[in-house]
mmCIF file of C-alpha atoms and ligand atoms in Angstrom:
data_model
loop_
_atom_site.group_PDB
_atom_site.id
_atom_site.type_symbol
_atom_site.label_atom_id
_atom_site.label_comp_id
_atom_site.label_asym_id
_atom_site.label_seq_id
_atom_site.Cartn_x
_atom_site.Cartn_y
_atom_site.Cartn_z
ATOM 1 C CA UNK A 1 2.317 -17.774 5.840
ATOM 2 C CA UNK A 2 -0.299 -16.554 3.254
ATOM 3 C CA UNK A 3 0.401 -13.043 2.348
ATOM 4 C CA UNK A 4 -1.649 -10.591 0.644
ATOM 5 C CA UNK A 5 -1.773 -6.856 0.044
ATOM 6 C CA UNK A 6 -3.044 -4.338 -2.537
ATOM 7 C CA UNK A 7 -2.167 -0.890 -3.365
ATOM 8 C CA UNK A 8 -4.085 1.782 -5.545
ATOM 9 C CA UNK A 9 -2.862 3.003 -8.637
ATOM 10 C CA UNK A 10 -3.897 6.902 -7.266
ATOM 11 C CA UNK A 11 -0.394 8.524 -8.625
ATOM 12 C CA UNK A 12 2.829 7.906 -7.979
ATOM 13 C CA UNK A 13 4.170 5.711 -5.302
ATOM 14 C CA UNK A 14 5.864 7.541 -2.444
ATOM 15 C CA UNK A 15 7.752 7.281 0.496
ATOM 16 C CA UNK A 16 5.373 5.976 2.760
ATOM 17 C CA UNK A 17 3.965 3.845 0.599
ATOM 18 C CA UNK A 18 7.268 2.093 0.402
ATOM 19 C CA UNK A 19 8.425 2.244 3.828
ATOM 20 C CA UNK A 20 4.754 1.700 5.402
ATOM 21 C CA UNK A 21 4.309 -0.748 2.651
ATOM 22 C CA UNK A 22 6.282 -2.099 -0.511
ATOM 23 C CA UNK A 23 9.495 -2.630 1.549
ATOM 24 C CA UNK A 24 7.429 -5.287 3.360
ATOM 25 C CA UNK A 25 5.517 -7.237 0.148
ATOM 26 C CA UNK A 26 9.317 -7.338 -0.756
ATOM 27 C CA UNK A 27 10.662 -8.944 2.548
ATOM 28 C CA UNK A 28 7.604 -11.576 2.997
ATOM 29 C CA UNK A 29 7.802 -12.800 -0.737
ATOM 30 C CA UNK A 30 8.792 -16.554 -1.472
ATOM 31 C CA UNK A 31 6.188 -17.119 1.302
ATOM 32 C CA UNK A 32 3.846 -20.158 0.957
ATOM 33 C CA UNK A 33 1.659 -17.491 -1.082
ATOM 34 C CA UNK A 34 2.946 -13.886 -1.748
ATOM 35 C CA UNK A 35 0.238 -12.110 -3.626
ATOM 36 C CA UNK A 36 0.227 -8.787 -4.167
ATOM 37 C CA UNK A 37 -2.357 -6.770 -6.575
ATOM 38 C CA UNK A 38 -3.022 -3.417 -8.073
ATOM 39 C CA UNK A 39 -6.230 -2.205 -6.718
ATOM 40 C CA UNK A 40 -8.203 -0.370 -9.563
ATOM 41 C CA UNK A 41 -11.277 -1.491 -8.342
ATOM 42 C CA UNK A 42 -10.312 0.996 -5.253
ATOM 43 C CA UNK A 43 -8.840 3.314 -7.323
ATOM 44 C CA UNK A 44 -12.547 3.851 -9.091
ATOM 45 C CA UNK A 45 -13.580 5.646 -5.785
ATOM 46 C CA UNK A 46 -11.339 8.501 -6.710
ATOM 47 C CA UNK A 47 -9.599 8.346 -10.218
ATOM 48 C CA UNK A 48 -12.629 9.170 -12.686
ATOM 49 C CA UNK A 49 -10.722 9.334 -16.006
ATOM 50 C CA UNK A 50 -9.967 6.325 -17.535
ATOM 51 C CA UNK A 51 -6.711 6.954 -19.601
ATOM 52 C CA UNK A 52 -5.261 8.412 -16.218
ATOM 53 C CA UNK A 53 -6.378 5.249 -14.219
ATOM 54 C CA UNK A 54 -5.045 2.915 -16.978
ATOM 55 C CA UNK A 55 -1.630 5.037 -17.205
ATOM 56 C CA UNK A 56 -1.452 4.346 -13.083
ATOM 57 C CA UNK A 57 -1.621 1.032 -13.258
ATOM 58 C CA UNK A 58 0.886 0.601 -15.980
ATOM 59 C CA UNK A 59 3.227 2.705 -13.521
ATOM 60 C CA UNK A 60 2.178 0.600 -10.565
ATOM 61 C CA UNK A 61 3.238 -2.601 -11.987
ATOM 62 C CA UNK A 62 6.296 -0.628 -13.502
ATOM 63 C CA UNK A 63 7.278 0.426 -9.722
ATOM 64 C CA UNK A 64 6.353 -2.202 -7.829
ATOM 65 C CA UNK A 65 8.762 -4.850 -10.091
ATOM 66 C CA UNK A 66 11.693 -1.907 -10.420
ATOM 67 C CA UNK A 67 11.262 -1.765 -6.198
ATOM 68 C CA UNK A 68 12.583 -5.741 -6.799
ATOM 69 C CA UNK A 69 9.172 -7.389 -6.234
ATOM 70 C CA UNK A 70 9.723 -11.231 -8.198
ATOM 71 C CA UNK A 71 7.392 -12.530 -10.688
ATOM 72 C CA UNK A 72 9.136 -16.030 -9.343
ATOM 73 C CA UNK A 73 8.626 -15.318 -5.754
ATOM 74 C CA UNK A 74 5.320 -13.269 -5.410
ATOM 75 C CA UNK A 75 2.386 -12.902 -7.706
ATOM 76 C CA UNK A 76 1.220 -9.597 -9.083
ATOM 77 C CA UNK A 77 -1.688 -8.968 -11.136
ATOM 78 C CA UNK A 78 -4.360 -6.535 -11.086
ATOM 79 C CA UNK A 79 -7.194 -6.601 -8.660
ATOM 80 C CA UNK A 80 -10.019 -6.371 -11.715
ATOM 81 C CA UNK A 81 -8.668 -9.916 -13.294
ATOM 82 C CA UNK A 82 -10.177 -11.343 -10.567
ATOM 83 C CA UNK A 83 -13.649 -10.666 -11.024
ATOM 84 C CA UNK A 84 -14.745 -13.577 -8.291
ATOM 85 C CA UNK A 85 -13.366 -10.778 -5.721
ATOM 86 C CA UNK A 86 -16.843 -8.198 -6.334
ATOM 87 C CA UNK A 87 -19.084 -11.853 -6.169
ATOM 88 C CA UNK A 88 -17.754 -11.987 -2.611
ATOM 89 C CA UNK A 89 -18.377 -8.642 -1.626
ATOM 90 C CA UNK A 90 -21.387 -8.837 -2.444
ATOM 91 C CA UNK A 91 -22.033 -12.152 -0.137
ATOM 92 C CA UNK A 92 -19.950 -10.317 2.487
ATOM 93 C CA UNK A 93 -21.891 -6.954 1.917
ATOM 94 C CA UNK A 94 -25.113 -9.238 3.382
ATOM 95 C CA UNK A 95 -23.667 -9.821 6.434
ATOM 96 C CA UNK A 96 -22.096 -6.341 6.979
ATOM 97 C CA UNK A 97 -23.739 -3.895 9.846
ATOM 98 C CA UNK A 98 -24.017 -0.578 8.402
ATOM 99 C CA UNK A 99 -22.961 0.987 11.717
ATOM 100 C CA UNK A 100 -19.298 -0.831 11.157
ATOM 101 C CA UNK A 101 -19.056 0.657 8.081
ATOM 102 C CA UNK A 102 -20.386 4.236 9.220
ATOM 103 C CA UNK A 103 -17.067 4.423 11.493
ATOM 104 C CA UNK A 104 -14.595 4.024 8.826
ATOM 105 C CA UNK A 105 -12.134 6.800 8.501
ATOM 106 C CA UNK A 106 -12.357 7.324 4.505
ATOM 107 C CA UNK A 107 -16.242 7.660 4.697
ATOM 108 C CA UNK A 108 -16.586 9.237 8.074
ATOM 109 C CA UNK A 109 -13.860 11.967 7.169
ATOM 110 C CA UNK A 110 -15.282 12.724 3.591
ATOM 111 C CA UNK A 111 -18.721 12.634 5.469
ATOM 112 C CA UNK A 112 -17.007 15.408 8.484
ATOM 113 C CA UNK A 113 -16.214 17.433 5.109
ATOM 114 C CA UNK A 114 -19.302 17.718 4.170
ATOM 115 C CA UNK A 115 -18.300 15.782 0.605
ATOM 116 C CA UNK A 116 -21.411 13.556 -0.629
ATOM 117 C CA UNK A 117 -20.142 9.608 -0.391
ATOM 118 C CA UNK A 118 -21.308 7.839 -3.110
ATOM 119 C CA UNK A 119 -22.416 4.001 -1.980
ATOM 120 C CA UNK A 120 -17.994 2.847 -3.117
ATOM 121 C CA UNK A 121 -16.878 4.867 -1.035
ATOM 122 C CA UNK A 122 -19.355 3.904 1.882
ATOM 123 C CA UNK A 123 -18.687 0.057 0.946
ATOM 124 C CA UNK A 124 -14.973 0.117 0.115
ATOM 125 C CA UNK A 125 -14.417 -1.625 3.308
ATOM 126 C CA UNK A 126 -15.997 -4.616 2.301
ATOM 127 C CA UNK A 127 -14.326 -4.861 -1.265
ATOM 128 C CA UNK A 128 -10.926 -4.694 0.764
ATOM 129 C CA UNK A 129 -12.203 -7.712 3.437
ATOM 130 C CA UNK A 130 -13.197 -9.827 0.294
ATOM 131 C CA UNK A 131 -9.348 -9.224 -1.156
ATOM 132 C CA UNK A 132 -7.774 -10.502 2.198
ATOM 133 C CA UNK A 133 -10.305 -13.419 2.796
ATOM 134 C CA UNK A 134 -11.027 -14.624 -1.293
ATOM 135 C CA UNK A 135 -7.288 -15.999 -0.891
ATOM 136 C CA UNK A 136 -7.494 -17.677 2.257
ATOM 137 C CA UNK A 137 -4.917 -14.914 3.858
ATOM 138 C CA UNK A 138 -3.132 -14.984 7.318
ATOM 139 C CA UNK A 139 -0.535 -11.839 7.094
ATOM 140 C CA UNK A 140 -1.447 -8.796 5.651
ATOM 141 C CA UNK A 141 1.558 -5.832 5.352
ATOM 142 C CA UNK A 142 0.234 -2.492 5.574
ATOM 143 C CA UNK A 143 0.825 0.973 6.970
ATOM 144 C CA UNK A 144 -0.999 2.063 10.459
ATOM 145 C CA UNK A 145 -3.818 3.786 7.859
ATOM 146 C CA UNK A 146 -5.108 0.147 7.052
ATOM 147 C CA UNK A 147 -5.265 -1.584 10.571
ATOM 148 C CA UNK A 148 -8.769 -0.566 10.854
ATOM 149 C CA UNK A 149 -9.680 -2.125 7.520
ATOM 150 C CA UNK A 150 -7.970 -5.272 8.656
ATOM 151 C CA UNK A 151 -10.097 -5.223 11.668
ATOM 152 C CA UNK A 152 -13.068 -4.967 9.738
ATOM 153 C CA UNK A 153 -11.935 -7.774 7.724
ATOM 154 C CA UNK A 154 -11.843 -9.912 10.670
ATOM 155 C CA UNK A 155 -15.106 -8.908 12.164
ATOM 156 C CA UNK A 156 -16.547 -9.849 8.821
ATOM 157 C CA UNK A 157 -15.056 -13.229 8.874
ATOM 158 C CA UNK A 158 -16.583 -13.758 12.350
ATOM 159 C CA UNK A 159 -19.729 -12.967 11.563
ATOM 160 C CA UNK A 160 -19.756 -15.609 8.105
ATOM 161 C CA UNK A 161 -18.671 -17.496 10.658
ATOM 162 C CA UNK A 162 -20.689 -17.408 13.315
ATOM 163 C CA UNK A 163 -23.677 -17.045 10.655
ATOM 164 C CA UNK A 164 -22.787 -19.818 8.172
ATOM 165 C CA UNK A 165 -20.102 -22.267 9.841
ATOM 166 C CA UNK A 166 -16.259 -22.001 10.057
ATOM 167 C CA UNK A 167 -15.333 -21.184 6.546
ATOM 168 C CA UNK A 168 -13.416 -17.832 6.315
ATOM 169 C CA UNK A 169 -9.798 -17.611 8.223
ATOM 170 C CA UNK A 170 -9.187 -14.945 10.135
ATOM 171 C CA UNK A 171 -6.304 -12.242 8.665
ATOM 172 C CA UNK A 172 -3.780 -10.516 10.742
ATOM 173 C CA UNK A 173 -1.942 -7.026 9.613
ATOM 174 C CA UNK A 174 1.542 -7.003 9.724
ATOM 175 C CA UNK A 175 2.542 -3.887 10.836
ATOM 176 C CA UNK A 176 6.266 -2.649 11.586
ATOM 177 C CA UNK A 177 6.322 0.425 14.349
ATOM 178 C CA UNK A 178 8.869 2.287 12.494
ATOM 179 C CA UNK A 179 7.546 2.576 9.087
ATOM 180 C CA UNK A 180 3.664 2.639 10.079
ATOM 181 C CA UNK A 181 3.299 6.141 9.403
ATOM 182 C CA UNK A 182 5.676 7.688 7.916
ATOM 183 C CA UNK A 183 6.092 11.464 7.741
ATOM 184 C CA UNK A 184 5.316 13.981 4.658
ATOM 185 C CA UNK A 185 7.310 17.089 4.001
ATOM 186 C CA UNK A 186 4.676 19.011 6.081
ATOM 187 C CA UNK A 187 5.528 16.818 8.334
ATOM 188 C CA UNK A 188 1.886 15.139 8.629
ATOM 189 C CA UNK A 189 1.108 11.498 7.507
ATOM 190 C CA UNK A 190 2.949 11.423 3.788
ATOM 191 C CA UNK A 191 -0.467 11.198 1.552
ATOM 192 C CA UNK A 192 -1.461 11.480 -1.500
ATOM 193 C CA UNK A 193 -4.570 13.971 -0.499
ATOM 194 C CA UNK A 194 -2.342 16.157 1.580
ATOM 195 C CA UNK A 195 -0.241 17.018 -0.932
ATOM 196 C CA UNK A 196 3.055 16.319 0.727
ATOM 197 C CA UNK A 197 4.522 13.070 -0.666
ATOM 198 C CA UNK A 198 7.873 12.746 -1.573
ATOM 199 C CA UNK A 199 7.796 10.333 -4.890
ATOM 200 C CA UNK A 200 9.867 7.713 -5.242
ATOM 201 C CA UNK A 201 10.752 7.676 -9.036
ATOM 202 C CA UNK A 202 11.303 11.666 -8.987
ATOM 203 C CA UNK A 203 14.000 13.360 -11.234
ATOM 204 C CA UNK A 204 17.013 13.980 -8.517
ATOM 205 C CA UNK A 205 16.626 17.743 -9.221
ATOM 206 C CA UNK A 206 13.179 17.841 -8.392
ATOM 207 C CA UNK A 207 13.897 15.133 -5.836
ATOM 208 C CA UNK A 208 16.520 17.697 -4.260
ATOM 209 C CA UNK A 209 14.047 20.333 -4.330
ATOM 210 C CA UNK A 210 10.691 18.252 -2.180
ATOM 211 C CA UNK A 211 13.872 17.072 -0.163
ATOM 212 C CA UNK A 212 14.836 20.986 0.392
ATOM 213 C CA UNK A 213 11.435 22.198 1.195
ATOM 214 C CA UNK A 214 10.616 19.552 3.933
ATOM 215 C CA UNK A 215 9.657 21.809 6.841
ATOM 216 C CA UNK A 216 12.239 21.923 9.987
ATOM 217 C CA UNK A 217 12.073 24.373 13.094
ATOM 218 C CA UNK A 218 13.920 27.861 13.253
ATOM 219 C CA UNK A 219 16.333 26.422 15.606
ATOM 220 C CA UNK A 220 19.860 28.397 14.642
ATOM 221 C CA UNK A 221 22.763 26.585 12.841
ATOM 222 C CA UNK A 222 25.051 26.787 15.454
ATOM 223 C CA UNK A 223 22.633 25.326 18.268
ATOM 224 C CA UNK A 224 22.214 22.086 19.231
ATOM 225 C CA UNK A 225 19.130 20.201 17.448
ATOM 226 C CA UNK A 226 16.640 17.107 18.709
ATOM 227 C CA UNK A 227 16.300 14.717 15.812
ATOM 228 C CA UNK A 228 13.533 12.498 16.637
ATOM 229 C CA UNK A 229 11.402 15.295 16.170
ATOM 230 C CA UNK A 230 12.689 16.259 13.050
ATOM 231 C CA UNK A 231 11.024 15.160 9.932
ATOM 232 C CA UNK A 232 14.011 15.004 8.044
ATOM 233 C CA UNK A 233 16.186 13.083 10.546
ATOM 234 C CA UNK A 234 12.680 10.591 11.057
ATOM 235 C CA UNK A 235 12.872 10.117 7.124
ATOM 236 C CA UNK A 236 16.492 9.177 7.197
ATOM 237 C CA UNK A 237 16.023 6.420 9.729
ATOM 238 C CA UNK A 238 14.110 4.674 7.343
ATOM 239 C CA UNK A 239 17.174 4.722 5.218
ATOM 240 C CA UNK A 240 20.557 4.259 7.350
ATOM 241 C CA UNK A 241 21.450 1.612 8.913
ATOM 242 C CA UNK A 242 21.443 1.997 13.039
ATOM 243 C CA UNK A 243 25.654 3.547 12.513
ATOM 244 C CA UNK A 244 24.036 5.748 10.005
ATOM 245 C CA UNK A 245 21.000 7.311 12.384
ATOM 246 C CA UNK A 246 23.224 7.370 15.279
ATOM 247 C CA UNK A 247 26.429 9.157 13.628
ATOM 248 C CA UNK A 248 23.423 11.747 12.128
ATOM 249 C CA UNK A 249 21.652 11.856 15.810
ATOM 250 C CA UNK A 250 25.038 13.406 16.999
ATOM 251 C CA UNK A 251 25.598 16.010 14.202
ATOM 252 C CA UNK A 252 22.229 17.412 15.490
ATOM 253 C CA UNK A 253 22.648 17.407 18.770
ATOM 254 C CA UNK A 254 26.547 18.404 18.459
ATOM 255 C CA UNK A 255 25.306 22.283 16.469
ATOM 256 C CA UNK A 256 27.324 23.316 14.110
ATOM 257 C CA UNK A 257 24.986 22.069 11.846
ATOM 258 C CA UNK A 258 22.333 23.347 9.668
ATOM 259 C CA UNK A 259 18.983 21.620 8.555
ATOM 260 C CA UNK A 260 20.198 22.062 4.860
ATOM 261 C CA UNK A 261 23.025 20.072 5.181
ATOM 262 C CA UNK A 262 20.735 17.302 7.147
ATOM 263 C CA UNK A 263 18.745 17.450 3.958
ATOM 264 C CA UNK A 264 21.506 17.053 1.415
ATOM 265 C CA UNK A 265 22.779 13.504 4.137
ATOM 266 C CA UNK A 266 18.530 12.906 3.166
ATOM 267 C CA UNK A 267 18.987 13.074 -0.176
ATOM 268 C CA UNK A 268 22.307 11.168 -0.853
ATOM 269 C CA UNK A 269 20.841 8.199 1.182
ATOM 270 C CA UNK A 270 17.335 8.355 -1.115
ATOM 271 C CA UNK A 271 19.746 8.673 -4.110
ATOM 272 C CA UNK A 272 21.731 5.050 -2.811
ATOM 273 C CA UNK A 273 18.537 3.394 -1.906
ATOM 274 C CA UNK A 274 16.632 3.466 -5.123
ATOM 275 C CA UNK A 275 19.692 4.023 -7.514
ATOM 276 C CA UNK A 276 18.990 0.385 -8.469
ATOM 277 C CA UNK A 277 15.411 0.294 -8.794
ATOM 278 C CA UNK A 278 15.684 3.391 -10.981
ATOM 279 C CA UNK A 279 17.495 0.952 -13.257
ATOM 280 C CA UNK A 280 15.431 -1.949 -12.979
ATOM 281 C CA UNK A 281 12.744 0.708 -14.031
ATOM 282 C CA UNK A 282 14.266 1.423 -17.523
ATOM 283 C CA UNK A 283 14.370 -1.867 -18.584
ATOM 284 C CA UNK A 284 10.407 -2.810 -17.388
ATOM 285 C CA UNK A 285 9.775 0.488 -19.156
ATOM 286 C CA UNK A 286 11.519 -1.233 -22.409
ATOM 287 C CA UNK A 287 9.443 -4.381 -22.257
ATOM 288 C CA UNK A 288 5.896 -3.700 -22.049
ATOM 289 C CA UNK A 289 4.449 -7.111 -23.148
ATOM 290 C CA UNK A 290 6.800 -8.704 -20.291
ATOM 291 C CA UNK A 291 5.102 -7.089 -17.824
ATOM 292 C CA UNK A 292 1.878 -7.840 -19.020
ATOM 293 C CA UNK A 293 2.436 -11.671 -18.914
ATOM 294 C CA UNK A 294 3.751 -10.733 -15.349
ATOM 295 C CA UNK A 295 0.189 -9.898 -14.791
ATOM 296 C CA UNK A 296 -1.658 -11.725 -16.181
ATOM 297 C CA UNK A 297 0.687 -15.006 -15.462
ATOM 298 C CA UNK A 298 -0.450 -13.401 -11.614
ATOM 299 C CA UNK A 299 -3.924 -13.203 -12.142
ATOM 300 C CA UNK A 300 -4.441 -17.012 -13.567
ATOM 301 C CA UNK A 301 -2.542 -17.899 -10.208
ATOM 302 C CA UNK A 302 -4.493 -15.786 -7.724
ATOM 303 C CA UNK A 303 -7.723 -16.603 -9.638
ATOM 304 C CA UNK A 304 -7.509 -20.191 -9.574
ATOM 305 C CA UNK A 305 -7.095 -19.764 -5.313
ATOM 306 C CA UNK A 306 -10.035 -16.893 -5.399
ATOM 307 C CA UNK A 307 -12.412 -19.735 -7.274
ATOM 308 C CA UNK A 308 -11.717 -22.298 -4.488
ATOM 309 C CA UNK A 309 -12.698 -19.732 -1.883
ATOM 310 C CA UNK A 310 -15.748 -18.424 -3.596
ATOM 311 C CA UNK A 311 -17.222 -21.483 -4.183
ATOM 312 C CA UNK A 312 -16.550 -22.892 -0.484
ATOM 313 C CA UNK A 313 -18.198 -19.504 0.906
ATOM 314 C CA UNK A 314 -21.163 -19.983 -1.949
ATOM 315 C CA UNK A 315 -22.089 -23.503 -0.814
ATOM 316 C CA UNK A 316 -21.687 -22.513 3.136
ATOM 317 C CA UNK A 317 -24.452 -19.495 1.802
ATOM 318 C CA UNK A 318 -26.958 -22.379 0.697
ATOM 319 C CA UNK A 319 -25.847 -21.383 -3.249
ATOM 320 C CA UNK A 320 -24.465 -24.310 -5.799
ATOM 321 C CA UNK A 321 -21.108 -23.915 -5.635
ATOM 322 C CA UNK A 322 -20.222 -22.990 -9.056
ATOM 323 C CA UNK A 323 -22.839 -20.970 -11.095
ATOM 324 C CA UNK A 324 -24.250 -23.940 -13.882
HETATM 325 P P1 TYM B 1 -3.114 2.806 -0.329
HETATM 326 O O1 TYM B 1 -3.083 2.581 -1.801
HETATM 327 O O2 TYM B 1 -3.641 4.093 0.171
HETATM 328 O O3 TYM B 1 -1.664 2.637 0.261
HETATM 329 C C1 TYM B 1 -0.847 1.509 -0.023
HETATM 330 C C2 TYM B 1 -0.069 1.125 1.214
HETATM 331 O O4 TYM B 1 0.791 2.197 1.607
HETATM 332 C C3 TYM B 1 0.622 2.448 3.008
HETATM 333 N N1 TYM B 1 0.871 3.870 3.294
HETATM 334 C C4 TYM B 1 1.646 4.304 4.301
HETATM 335 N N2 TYM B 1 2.351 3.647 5.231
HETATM 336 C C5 TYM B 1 3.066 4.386 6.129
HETATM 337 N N3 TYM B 1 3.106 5.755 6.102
HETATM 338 C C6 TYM B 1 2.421 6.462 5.183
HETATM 339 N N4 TYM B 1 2.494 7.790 5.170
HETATM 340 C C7 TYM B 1 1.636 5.735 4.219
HETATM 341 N N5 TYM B 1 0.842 6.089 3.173
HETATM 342 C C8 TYM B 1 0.375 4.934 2.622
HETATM 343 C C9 TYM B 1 -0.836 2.060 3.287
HETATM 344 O O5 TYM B 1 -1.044 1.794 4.649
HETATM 345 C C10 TYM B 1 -0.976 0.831 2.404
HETATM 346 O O6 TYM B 1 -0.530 -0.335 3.071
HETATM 347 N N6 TYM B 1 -7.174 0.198 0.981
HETATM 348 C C11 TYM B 1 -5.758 0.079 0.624
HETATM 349 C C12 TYM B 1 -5.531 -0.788 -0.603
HETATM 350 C C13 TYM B 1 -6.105 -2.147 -0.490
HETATM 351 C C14 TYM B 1 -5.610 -3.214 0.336
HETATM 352 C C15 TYM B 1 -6.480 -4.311 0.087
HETATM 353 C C16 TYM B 1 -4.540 -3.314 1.222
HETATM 354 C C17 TYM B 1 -7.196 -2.623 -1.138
HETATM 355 N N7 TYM B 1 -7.415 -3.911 -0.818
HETATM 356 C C18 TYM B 1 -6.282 -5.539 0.748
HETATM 357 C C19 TYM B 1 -4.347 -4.564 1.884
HETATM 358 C C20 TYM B 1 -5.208 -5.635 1.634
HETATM 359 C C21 TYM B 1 -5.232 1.476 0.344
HETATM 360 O O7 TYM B 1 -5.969 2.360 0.009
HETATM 361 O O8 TYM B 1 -3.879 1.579 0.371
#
């Protein structure tokens, strides 16, 4: 299995990032290739100030090792080190329809707002296809927001393809039902642009506090309660283990008890879960140039495969396979 995914360095990691996300780059490393990158090329759609953007990706790298991703079992490095990626969006971007590109939900929704797209935003899609094919991928772990970008990927592949010979493999998302989309404390899709996350390195008082404010009905203490519509009990279940949901499934629909204390059971299981990674987090913090080499160690390893690629999709194009 080939493995890749990216993630942008927008602010802080959150819950659904991890869940829909991180937990799986994490479970599918020591593959045959476990590659995982920081995607500032992405993040130059949106993050227009330079110290912020290079601050995020320090804290990217920071989170994603403290969450227990291993320099010896999956490669990390930032999507910009591999500058062969933007050559092969470019001889993607010549095959692309512009009507498969028009029905992408980033564009088409900023479009619906009546927000001017600028030409990155329009063509993200085809940055994103030339991460998953430059390294040859065949599994690609994302939240339910990406499957349409995988998709795209895979159309794009075809149509090399069928344009130029078999010389791109086809990608598949990896996808787990549970985690896909994963609530926010408004109980929408947790995101970044709705304003609703729940971060995952968070002080615990402030962690207590998004916990607190997570909305719930106006169903009465005493009554009995359904928890799979409950934000706070659907949050949980990405924690406990199936004991765990169960022995909370029965407190709700017991009554007796109130949302608060559901919260607190929320917040003690966050508090387990990432007590360790908080840890792990200190001591990256403490060793700056170590994480550096992570990356760039990463980047010498996912560039060497991204060459390889590029220059078997430049000679399929009619191009010399390495520039002179
Ligand atoms: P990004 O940075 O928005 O999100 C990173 C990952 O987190 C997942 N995710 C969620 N999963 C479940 N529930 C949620 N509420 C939730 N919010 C976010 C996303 O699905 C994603 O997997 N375009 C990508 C980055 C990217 C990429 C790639 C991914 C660039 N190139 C190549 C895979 C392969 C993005 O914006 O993800």
């Amino acid at each position: 299995m080939k493995v890749l995914s990216g993630i942008q360095p927008t602010g802080r990691f959150h819950w659904g990032n991890y869940f829909g996300a991180i937990r799986q780059y994490i479970a599918l490393q020591g593959q045959e290739q476990s590659f995982y990158f920081i995607a500032d090329l992405h993040a130059l759609t949106t993050v227009r100030e330079p110290a912020v953007l290079r601050q995020n990706i320090k804290d990217a790298a920071l989170d994603l090792l403290a969450l227990g991703l291993d320099p010896a079992k999956a490669t990390l490095f930032r999507q910009s080190d591999v500058p062969e990626v933007t050559e092969l969006t470019w001889l993607l971007m010549t095959i692309t329809q512009m009507h498969l590109l028009d029905k992408c939900h980033a564009f088409k929704d900023k479009k619906a707002k009546g927000i001017a797209a600028d030409a990155g935003l329009f063509t993200y899609p085809v940055l994103m296809a030339a991460d998953i094919l430059i390294y040859d991928s065949t599994t690609v772990p994302v939240g339910a927001d990406q499957i349409q970008h995988v998709e795209v990927t895979r159309d794009l592949a075809q149509r090399f393809n069928a344009t130029y010979g078999e010389t791109l493999h086809l990608p598949e998302a990896y996808v787990l039902d549970d985690s896909a989309k994963v609530p926010g404390t408004d109980r929408e899709k947790m995101s970044k642009s709705y304003n609703n996350t729940i971060p995952i390195f968070e002080t615990p008082r402030k962690l207590r506090k998004i916990i607190m404010s997570i909305q719930t009905d106006s169903t009465p203490m005493e009554a009995a309660k359904v928890p799979e519509t409950c934000a706070v009990y659907q949050l949980f279940k990405l924690f406990g283990t199936p004991a765990q949901q169960a022995a909370l499934a029965d407190r709700y629909q017991a009554g007796g008890m109130g949302y608060g204390e559901a919260k607190e059971t929320l917040y003690q299981a966050a508090m387990t879960h990432f007590g360790e990674a908080f840890e792990r987090r200190t001591r990256f913090e403490a060793a700056p140039d170590q994480v550096e080499d992570i990356l760039r160690e990463g980047a010498h390893r996912a560039r060497a495969k991204a060459r390889e690629v590029v220059e078997r999709v430049r000679s399929a194009c009619g191009l010399t396979a390495k520039p002179v």
